[in-house]
Every structure is written in structure tokens, then in C-alpha cells.
Coordinates of C-alpha atoms in Angstrom, one line a residue:
M4 CA 60.3 7.1 -39.0
A5 CA 62.5 8.1 -41.9
I6 CA 63.2 6.1 -45.0
N7 CA 66.4 4.7 -43.7
A8 CA 64.2 2.7 -41.4
M9 CA 63.6 0.5 -44.4
N10 CA 66.1 -1.6 -46.3
P11 CA 67.2 0.4 -49.3
Q12 CA 69.3 -2.5 -50.7
A13 CA 66.4 -4.9 -51.4
K14 CA 67.3 -7.2 -54.3
F15 CA 64.0 -9.1 -54.6
R16 CA 62.3 -8.1 -57.9
R17 CA 59.1 -9.0 -59.6
S18 CA 57.0 -7.6 -62.4
P19 CA 55.3 -4.4 -61.1
P20 CA 51.5 -4.0 -61.1
T21 CA 50.2 -1.7 -63.8
W22 CA 49.0 1.7 -62.8
T23 CA 46.0 1.2 -65.1
A24 CA 45.0 -1.8 -62.9
I25 CA 45.5 0.3 -59.7
L26 CA 43.2 3.0 -61.1
C27 CA 40.6 0.5 -62.0
A28 CA 40.7 -1.0 -58.5
L29 CA 40.2 2.4 -57.0
L30 CA 37.2 3.1 -59.2
L31 CA 35.6 -0.1 -58.0
L32 CA 35.8 0.8 -54.3
P33 CA 32.4 0.9 -52.6
V34 CA 30.7 4.3 -52.8
A35 CA 30.3 4.2 -49.0
A36 CA 34.0 3.7 -48.6
L37 CA 34.8 6.6 -50.8
G38 CA 32.5 8.9 -48.8
G39 CA 34.7 8.5 -45.7
G40 CA 37.9 7.5 -47.5
P41 CA 38.9 4.0 -48.7
T42 CA 39.4 1.6 -45.8
C43 CA 42.0 -0.6 -47.5
P44 CA 40.8 -4.0 -46.0
A45 CA 43.1 -7.0 -45.7
D46 CA 43.0 -9.7 -48.3
R47 CA 44.4 -12.2 -45.8
S48 CA 45.7 -12.4 -42.3
D49 CA 49.2 -14.0 -41.8
Q50 CA 49.7 -13.7 -38.1
R51 CA 47.6 -12.8 -35.0
V52 CA 49.5 -10.9 -32.3
V53 CA 49.1 -8.8 -29.2
S54 CA 50.6 -5.3 -28.9
A55 CA 52.9 -4.5 -25.9
K56 CA 53.9 -0.9 -26.6
V57 CA 53.8 1.9 -29.1
F58 CA 57.1 3.6 -29.8
D59 CA 56.0 6.2 -32.3
G60 CA 53.5 6.7 -35.1
D61 CA 54.7 3.8 -37.2
T62 CA 56.5 1.4 -34.9
L63 CA 55.2 -0.9 -32.1
A64 CA 56.3 -3.8 -30.0
L65 CA 54.5 -7.1 -29.5
T66 CA 54.2 -9.3 -26.4
D67 CA 56.4 -11.9 -28.0
G68 CA 59.3 -9.4 -28.1
R69 CA 59.3 -8.5 -31.7
R70 CA 59.1 -5.0 -33.0
V71 CA 56.9 -4.1 -36.0
R72 CA 57.4 -1.4 -38.6
L73 CA 54.2 -0.5 -40.3
L74 CA 54.5 -0.8 -44.1
G75 CA 53.3 1.6 -46.7
I76 CA 53.5 4.8 -44.6
N77 CA 55.9 7.1 -42.9
T78 CA 55.0 9.3 -39.9
P79 CA 56.8 12.5 -38.7
E80 CA 59.9 11.9 -36.5
I81 CA 59.9 12.2 -32.7
G82 CA 63.0 14.0 -31.7
H83 CA 65.9 12.1 -30.0
D84 CA 69.4 13.2 -28.9
G85 CA 68.5 16.9 -29.0
E86 CA 66.7 16.8 -32.3
P87 CA 63.4 18.6 -32.5
T88 CA 60.1 16.6 -32.7
E89 CA 58.5 17.1 -36.1
P90 CA 54.9 18.5 -36.3
F91 CA 52.2 15.9 -35.8
A92 CA 54.7 13.3 -34.7
K93 CA 53.0 13.1 -31.2
E94 CA 49.5 13.1 -32.7
A95 CA 50.5 10.1 -34.9
E96 CA 52.0 8.3 -31.9
E97 CA 48.9 9.0 -29.8
L98 CA 46.5 7.8 -32.6
L99 CA 48.5 4.6 -32.9
R100 CA 48.4 4.1 -29.2
R101 CA 44.6 4.5 -29.1
L102 CA 44.3 2.0 -31.9
A103 CA 47.0 -0.5 -31.0
G104 CA 48.2 0.2 -27.5
A105 CA 49.3 -2.4 -24.9
G106 CA 47.0 -5.4 -25.0
A107 CA 45.4 -4.7 -28.4
R108 CA 44.8 -7.7 -30.5
L109 CA 46.1 -7.2 -34.0
R110 CA 46.4 -9.0 -37.3
L111 CA 49.5 -8.8 -39.5
R112 CA 49.4 -8.9 -43.3
L113 CA 53.0 -9.5 -44.5
D114 CA 54.5 -8.3 -47.8
K115 CA 57.6 -9.4 -49.8
E116 CA 60.2 -8.4 -47.3
R117 CA 60.0 -9.8 -43.7
F118 CA 62.5 -7.6 -41.9
D119 CA 64.3 -4.3 -42.2
R120 CA 67.9 -3.5 -41.6
Y121 CA 67.2 -3.1 -37.8
G122 CA 65.6 -6.5 -37.5
R123 CA 62.0 -5.2 -37.2
L124 CA 59.2 -7.2 -38.7
L125 CA 57.6 -5.4 -41.7
A126 CA 53.9 -5.7 -41.9
H127 CA 50.6 -4.1 -42.7
V128 CA 48.8 -4.0 -39.3
F129 CA 45.1 -4.3 -38.6
R130 CA 43.0 -4.3 -35.5
D131 CA 41.2 -7.5 -34.7
G132 CA 38.0 -5.8 -35.8
G133 CA 39.4 -5.1 -39.3
D134 CA 40.7 -1.4 -39.1
N135 CA 43.7 -0.9 -41.2
L136 CA 46.1 1.2 -39.0
Q137 CA 48.0 2.5 -42.0
A138 CA 44.8 3.9 -43.5
R139 CA 43.7 5.4 -40.2
L140 CA 47.0 7.3 -39.9
L141 CA 46.9 8.4 -43.5
G142 CA 43.3 9.4 -43.3
A143 CA 44.0 11.7 -40.3
G144 CA 46.8 13.4 -42.1
Y145 CA 49.4 12.0 -39.8
A146 CA 51.4 10.0 -42.3
T147 CA 52.6 10.1 -45.9
T148 CA 52.6 7.1 -48.2
L149 CA 55.9 5.3 -48.6
V150 CA 56.4 2.6 -51.1
V151 CA 59.8 0.8 -50.7
P152 CA 60.0 -1.9 -53.3
P153 CA 59.4 -4.8 -53.4
N154 CA 56.7 -4.1 -50.8
E155 CA 53.8 -2.9 -52.9
W156 CA 50.6 -4.3 -51.4
S157 CA 47.7 -1.9 -51.1
M158 CA 49.8 1.1 -52.4
G159 CA 47.0 2.3 -54.6
C160 CA 44.5 2.3 -51.8
Y161 CA 46.9 4.0 -49.4
A162 CA 47.5 6.7 -52.1
A163 CA 43.8 7.3 -52.4
V164 CA 43.5 7.8 -48.6
E165 CA 46.4 10.1 -48.6
A166 CA 45.0 12.1 -51.5
L167 CA 41.7 12.7 -49.7
A168 CA 43.5 13.9 -46.5
R169 CA 45.7 16.1 -48.7
K170 CA 42.7 17.6 -50.4
R171 CA 41.1 18.4 -47.0
R172 CA 44.5 19.8 -45.7
L173 CA 44.3 17.5 -42.7
G174 CA 47.2 17.2 -40.3
I175 CA 50.6 17.6 -42.0
W176 CA 48.9 18.6 -45.3
G177 CA 48.0 22.0 -43.7
L178 CA 51.6 22.8 -43.1
A179 CA 53.8 24.9 -45.4
A180 CA 56.6 22.2 -45.3
Y181 CA 54.3 19.7 -47.0
Q182 CA 53.2 21.9 -49.9
P183 CA 54.9 21.3 -53.2
V184 CA 57.9 23.6 -53.8
P185 CA 59.4 24.4 -57.2
A186 CA 62.8 22.9 -57.6
A187 CA 64.2 26.3 -58.9
T188 CA 63.3 28.0 -55.6
L189 CA 64.7 25.4 -53.2
A190 CA 67.1 26.8 -50.7
D191 CA 70.5 25.3 -50.6
S192 CA 69.9 24.4 -47.0
A193 CA 66.7 22.4 -47.8
R194 CA 66.8 19.0 -46.1
G195 CA 64.3 16.3 -45.1
F196 CA 61.1 15.1 -46.6
R197 CA 59.7 17.4 -49.3
L198 CA 57.4 17.4 -52.4
V199 CA 59.3 19.1 -55.2
T200 CA 57.9 20.1 -58.6
G201 CA 59.7 21.1 -61.8
R202 CA 60.1 20.5 -65.5
V203 CA 62.7 17.8 -66.4
Q204 CA 65.5 19.8 -68.0
R205 CA 67.7 16.9 -68.7
V206 CA 67.8 13.1 -68.4
G207 CA 71.2 11.8 -67.7
E208 CA 72.7 8.3 -67.1
S209 CA 75.5 7.0 -65.0
R210 CA 76.6 3.4 -64.5
G211 CA 74.1 2.6 -61.7
N212 CA 71.5 5.4 -62.0
L213 CA 69.3 7.5 -64.2
W214 CA 69.2 11.3 -63.4
L215 CA 66.4 13.8 -63.9
N216 CA 67.6 17.3 -63.5
L217 CA 64.8 19.6 -62.4
S218 CA 67.0 22.7 -62.0
R219 CA 70.7 23.6 -62.1
H220 CA 71.1 22.5 -58.5
M221 CA 68.4 19.8 -58.1
A222 CA 68.4 16.2 -59.4
V223 CA 66.3 13.1 -59.0
R224 CA 68.3 9.8 -58.7
I225 CA 66.6 6.6 -59.9
P226 CA 68.6 3.5 -59.3
K227 CA 68.8 1.3 -62.4
D228 CA 68.1 -1.7 -60.1
D229 CA 64.6 -0.4 -59.6
L230 CA 63.7 0.4 -63.3
A231 CA 61.6 -2.8 -63.5
Y232 CA 59.0 -0.9 -61.4
F233 CA 58.8 1.9 -64.0
A234 CA 57.4 -0.2 -66.8
E235 CA 54.5 2.3 -67.4
L236 CA 56.5 5.4 -66.7
D237 CA 59.9 5.3 -68.5
P238 CA 62.1 7.9 -66.8
R239 CA 64.2 8.1 -70.0
Q240 CA 61.2 9.7 -71.8
L241 CA 60.5 12.4 -69.2
A242 CA 62.6 15.2 -70.7
G243 CA 60.4 18.3 -70.9
R244 CA 57.7 16.9 -68.6
H245 CA 56.4 18.7 -65.6
V246 CA 56.6 16.4 -62.5
E247 CA 56.2 16.2 -58.8
V248 CA 58.6 14.0 -56.8
R249 CA 58.6 13.2 -53.1
G250 CA 61.4 12.0 -50.9
W251 CA 64.2 13.1 -48.6
I252 CA 66.4 15.8 -49.8
H253 CA 70.2 15.6 -49.2
K254 CA 73.2 17.4 -50.7
R255 CA 75.9 15.6 -52.5
R256 CA 78.6 17.0 -54.8
G257 CA 77.2 20.5 -54.6
E258 CA 73.7 19.6 -55.6
L259 CA 70.4 18.8 -53.9
R260 CA 69.2 15.2 -54.6
I261 CA 66.1 13.1 -54.0
T262 CA 66.2 9.3 -54.6
V263 CA 63.1 7.8 -56.2
R264 CA 62.9 4.0 -56.2
H265 CA 59.3 3.6 -57.3
P266 CA 56.9 5.5 -59.6
A267 CA 54.6 6.0 -56.6
A268 CA 57.0 8.8 -55.7
L269 CA 56.9 10.5 -59.1
T270 CA 53.7 12.1 -60.5
L271 CA 53.3 13.6 -64.0
L272 CA 51.6 17.1 -63.8
D273 CA 51.1 17.6 -67.5

């Protein structure tokens, strides 16, 4: 499901984890785990539940009537109302159904936010035997990481799983649409989720946002409300740096834009 499935107006803030700490944590993963990809085990279990139905690759229903949106990832969209189904959306849905279909006993690990704007419970979901469903989808190449602050649990581990699938060109990572594209070559009609690269030509500032201009017609918007998460990557110091950003492209006031709310969506390439 797309990013608007999450609450973009979250006001809860806390000090962000350091990226140095995240890197150290990844280096300490067991060698066996690294061989097949990190497994991202739960540090606790907050609720035990039973699945009733899988709606798509990152949403399911429980027998108690609640709907759950898997945190930390985003899977391709299944088309509705005449919209086309995105590549690997059905594969993601089928994998989640095999892992967590009707009757499956699951454990939920909650994060900072409890519900999204649609009333769905937000949770990291595990099979009763311990499998992290987010990691399974990422490892198959059926999902991208999605960090929506303040929900940051396991983001370093999820990023490591995604990186391995990306290196192996599994699932979506074998598609042209998921390969990085230079900002200067983006078509004016570009929309949807993309990875965009470019050198920051200018850093601008408005009342509520910082702006990184990657080309004459492409800008990255960073809300000032989210700057607490950028303690180790100050956007104001990125002029001249080569970066990769990820997110959903839209057009506003004649230019293409991507909103970045967390440094997990912004990578330095030099």
C-alpha cells in the first residue's frame, strides 16, 4: 500500500537512534543470519492474535475484527477502480497469505504509533514460530523499506534485508522502474515510487520545510517538524553532495517533488 496509508501528520517526537549504532548492530548479526539474510527477530511480543484474511501484501484482518498494517515496509499496489495492479503485488499478497492466511497464529510487536489515519492497527507482525513477516517480504524482493517516523523499530535490520534482495535483483529489484534514475533525466510525467539520484545543486528553506534541489525541475522536501531525525545527516550541509532519495514523486507548482521525512530515505553516494 502507498505511503498515504500511514499517518503523515504524526507529532510524536523523540531523539533518533544514531546511524553509527545501527551499523554496529548490523555488524553484530550472527554469521549464519547474514548468509541467508538477517531475520530481524522480535525483542518482545505485545499481542497474540489470529489472522482472518489477507487483503494485500502488507495488510491483513484479524479474527477480532481489527485490520493490521505491517510496519516498516511497503508492497506494490493491487489495482482498484480500474487502476492497474503493480508488478509483484500479487506475489507479495500470495506470500503473505502463505505465511499469515486465515487461521494463522501471529504475534504483534507494536511501535510508537498505534493506528493510522484509516484506523488500522500498526504493528510488526511475526508468525507464532518467530518468522518476521516484514523481513520475509523484503527478502523475497516483494517490498521496499518504509520508515514513517516515529516508527523506527528494526529499521536497520529491514534495510539490511532489502539491500541483500536489491543486490541479488530479486522481485521488484529486477525491474527498470526500481533502478535509480538521475534527477536530470526524469520525465515530466514521472509519478509514483522511485529512487532518484543527483547532486544537490541548492539547499533552500521555507517556513515549514527545507528544500534540496537536485535539478531545475526536481526538489526534495524535508519537513522541519522531522529535522530531529536528521541529527547525523544535516540536510543544510548537503549542497554539492551526491545523494539517492526514495519516495513518491508528485508534481506541484511546475516541479517534481519527493517528500523525505527520515534519513532512511536519503543516502549519501559520495
